[in-house]
C-alpha positions as MATLAB code, in Angstrom:
seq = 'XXXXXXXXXXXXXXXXXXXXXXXXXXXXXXXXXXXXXXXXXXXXXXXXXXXXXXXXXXXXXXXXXXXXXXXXXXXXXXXXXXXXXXXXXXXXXXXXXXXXXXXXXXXXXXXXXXXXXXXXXXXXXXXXXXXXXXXXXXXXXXXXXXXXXXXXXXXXXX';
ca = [
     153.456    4.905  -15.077;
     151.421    3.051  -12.414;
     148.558   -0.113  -12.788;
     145.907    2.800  -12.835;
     147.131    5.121  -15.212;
     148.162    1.877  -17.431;
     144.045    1.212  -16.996;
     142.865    4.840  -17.581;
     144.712    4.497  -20.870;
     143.337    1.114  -21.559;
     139.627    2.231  -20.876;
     139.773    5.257  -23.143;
     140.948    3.411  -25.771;
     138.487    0.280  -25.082;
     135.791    3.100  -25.039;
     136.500    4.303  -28.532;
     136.750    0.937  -29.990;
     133.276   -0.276  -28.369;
     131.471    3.050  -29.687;
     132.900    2.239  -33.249;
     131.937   -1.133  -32.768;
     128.972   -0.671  -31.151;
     126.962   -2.256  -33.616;
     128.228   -5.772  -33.298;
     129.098   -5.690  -29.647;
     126.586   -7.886  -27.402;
     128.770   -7.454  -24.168;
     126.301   -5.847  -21.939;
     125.901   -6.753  -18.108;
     125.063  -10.637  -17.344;
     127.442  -11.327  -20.084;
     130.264  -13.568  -18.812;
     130.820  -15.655  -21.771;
     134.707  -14.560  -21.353;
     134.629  -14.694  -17.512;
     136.401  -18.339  -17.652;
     138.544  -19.782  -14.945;
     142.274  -19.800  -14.796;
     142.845  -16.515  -15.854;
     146.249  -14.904  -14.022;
     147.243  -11.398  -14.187;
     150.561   -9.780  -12.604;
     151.289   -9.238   -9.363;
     150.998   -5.670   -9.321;
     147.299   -5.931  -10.750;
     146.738   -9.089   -8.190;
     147.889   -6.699   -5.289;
     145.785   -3.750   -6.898;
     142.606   -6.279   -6.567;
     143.477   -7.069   -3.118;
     144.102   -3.412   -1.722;
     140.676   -2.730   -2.914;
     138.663   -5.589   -2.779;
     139.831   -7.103    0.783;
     136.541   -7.509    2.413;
     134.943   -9.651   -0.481;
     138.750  -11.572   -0.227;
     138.752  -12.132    3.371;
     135.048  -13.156    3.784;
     133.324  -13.699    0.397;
     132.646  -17.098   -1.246;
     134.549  -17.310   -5.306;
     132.128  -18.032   -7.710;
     132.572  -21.723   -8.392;
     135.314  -23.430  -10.236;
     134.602  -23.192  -14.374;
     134.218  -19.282  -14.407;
     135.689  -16.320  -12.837;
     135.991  -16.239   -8.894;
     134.708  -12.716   -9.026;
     131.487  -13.656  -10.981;
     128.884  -12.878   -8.397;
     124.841  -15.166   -8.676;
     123.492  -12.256  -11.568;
     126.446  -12.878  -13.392;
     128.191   -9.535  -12.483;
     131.781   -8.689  -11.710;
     132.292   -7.729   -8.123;
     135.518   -6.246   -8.408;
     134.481   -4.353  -11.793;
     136.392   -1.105  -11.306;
     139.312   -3.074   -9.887;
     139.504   -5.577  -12.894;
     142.749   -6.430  -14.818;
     143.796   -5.347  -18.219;
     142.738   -8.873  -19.815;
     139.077   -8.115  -18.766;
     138.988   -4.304  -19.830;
     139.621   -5.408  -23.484;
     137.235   -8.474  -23.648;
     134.525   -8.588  -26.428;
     136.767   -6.171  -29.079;
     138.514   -7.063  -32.183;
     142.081   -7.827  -31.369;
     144.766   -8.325  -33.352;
     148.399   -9.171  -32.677;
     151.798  -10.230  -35.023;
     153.741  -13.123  -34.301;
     156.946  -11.663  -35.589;
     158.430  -15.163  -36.067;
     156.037  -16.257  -38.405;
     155.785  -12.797  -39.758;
     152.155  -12.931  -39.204;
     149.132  -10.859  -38.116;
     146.329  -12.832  -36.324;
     142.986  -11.556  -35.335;
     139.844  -12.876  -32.785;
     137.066  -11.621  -31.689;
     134.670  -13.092  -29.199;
     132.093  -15.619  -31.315;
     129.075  -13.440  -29.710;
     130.595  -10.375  -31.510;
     131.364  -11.856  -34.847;
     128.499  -10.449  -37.199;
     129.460   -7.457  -39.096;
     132.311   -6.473  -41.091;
     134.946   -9.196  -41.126;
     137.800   -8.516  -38.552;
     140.455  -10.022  -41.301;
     139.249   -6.239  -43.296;
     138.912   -3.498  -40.266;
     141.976   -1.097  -40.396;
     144.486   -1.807  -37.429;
     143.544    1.108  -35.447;
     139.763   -0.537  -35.228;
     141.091   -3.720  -33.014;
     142.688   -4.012  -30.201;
     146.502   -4.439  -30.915;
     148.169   -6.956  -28.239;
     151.478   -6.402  -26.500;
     152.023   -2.844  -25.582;
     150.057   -2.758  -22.398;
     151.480   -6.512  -21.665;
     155.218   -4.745  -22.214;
     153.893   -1.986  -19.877;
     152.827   -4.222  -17.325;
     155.761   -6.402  -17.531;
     158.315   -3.119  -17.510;
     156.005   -1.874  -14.304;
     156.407   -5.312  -12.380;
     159.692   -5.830  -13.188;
     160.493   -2.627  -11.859;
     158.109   -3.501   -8.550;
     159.273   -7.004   -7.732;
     162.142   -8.042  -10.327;
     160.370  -10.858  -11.479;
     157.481  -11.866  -13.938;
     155.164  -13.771  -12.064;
     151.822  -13.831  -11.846;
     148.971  -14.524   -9.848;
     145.668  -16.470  -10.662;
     142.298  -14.847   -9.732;
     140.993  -17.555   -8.178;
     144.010  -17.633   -5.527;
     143.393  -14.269   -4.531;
     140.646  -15.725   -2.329;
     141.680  -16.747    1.182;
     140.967  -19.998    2.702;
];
């Protein structure tokens, strides 16, 4: 499997979950509320980013410090169709287990929180975290033999 398949799959399946939540979803264009700073992604999404966004990398100014270098002046992404996993699921119920504390958590971004109670949605209605992070960790593992990752900022040169 390959970064873009691993983000076809994630799409489709963001897709379904925004139409059956599209009642309570204010993520619309201009919304950056999640486009924070700090944010990394692995190397293989990092180099996807670069191989298609290399003009705005080379010559383009990052959005100041305190949000996302790719936020552009409107508030937009500017590397939208190129954007990680972490950003393609933003806004949705997600849930994940902590199989330590035998646990099941659940967020959802504070604009997004009127409507049914996430604690109540069946599983399949949220976003379940760690398969596509196992995926991408299996895919760079197998690319460069190591875990690390890359923070969006640093992707700028200069």
């Amino acid at each position: 499997m390959t970064v873009d398949q691993i983000h076809e799959a994630v799409d489709a399946r963001a897709a379904r979950l925004a139409a059956r939540h599209r009642e309570r979803l204010v993520c619309r264009s201009g919304c950056f509320d999640c486009c924070v700073d700090d944010v990394t992604v692995f190397e293989i999404e990092a180099e996807k980013i670069r191989n298609g966004a290399a003009e705005l990398l080379a010559n383009g100014t990052p959005h100041a410090a305190g949000r996302c270098a790719f936020l552009g002046e409107a508030g937009e992404c500017r590397v939208y169709a190129l954007r990680p996993y972490v950003c393609r699921t933003q806004g949705l119920p997600l849930r994940w287990i902590d199989d330590d504390a035998e646990a099941e958590y659940r967020d959802i971004c504070a604009l997004n929180e009127e409507g049914e109670a996430i604690e109540s949605l069946a599983a399949e209605d949220c976003w379940t975290l760690g398969e596509t992070e196992e995926q991408l960790a299996r895919l760079q593992l197998a690319s460069t033999g190591d875990l690390r990752r890359v923070r969006l900022r640093d992707l700028f040169r200069g």
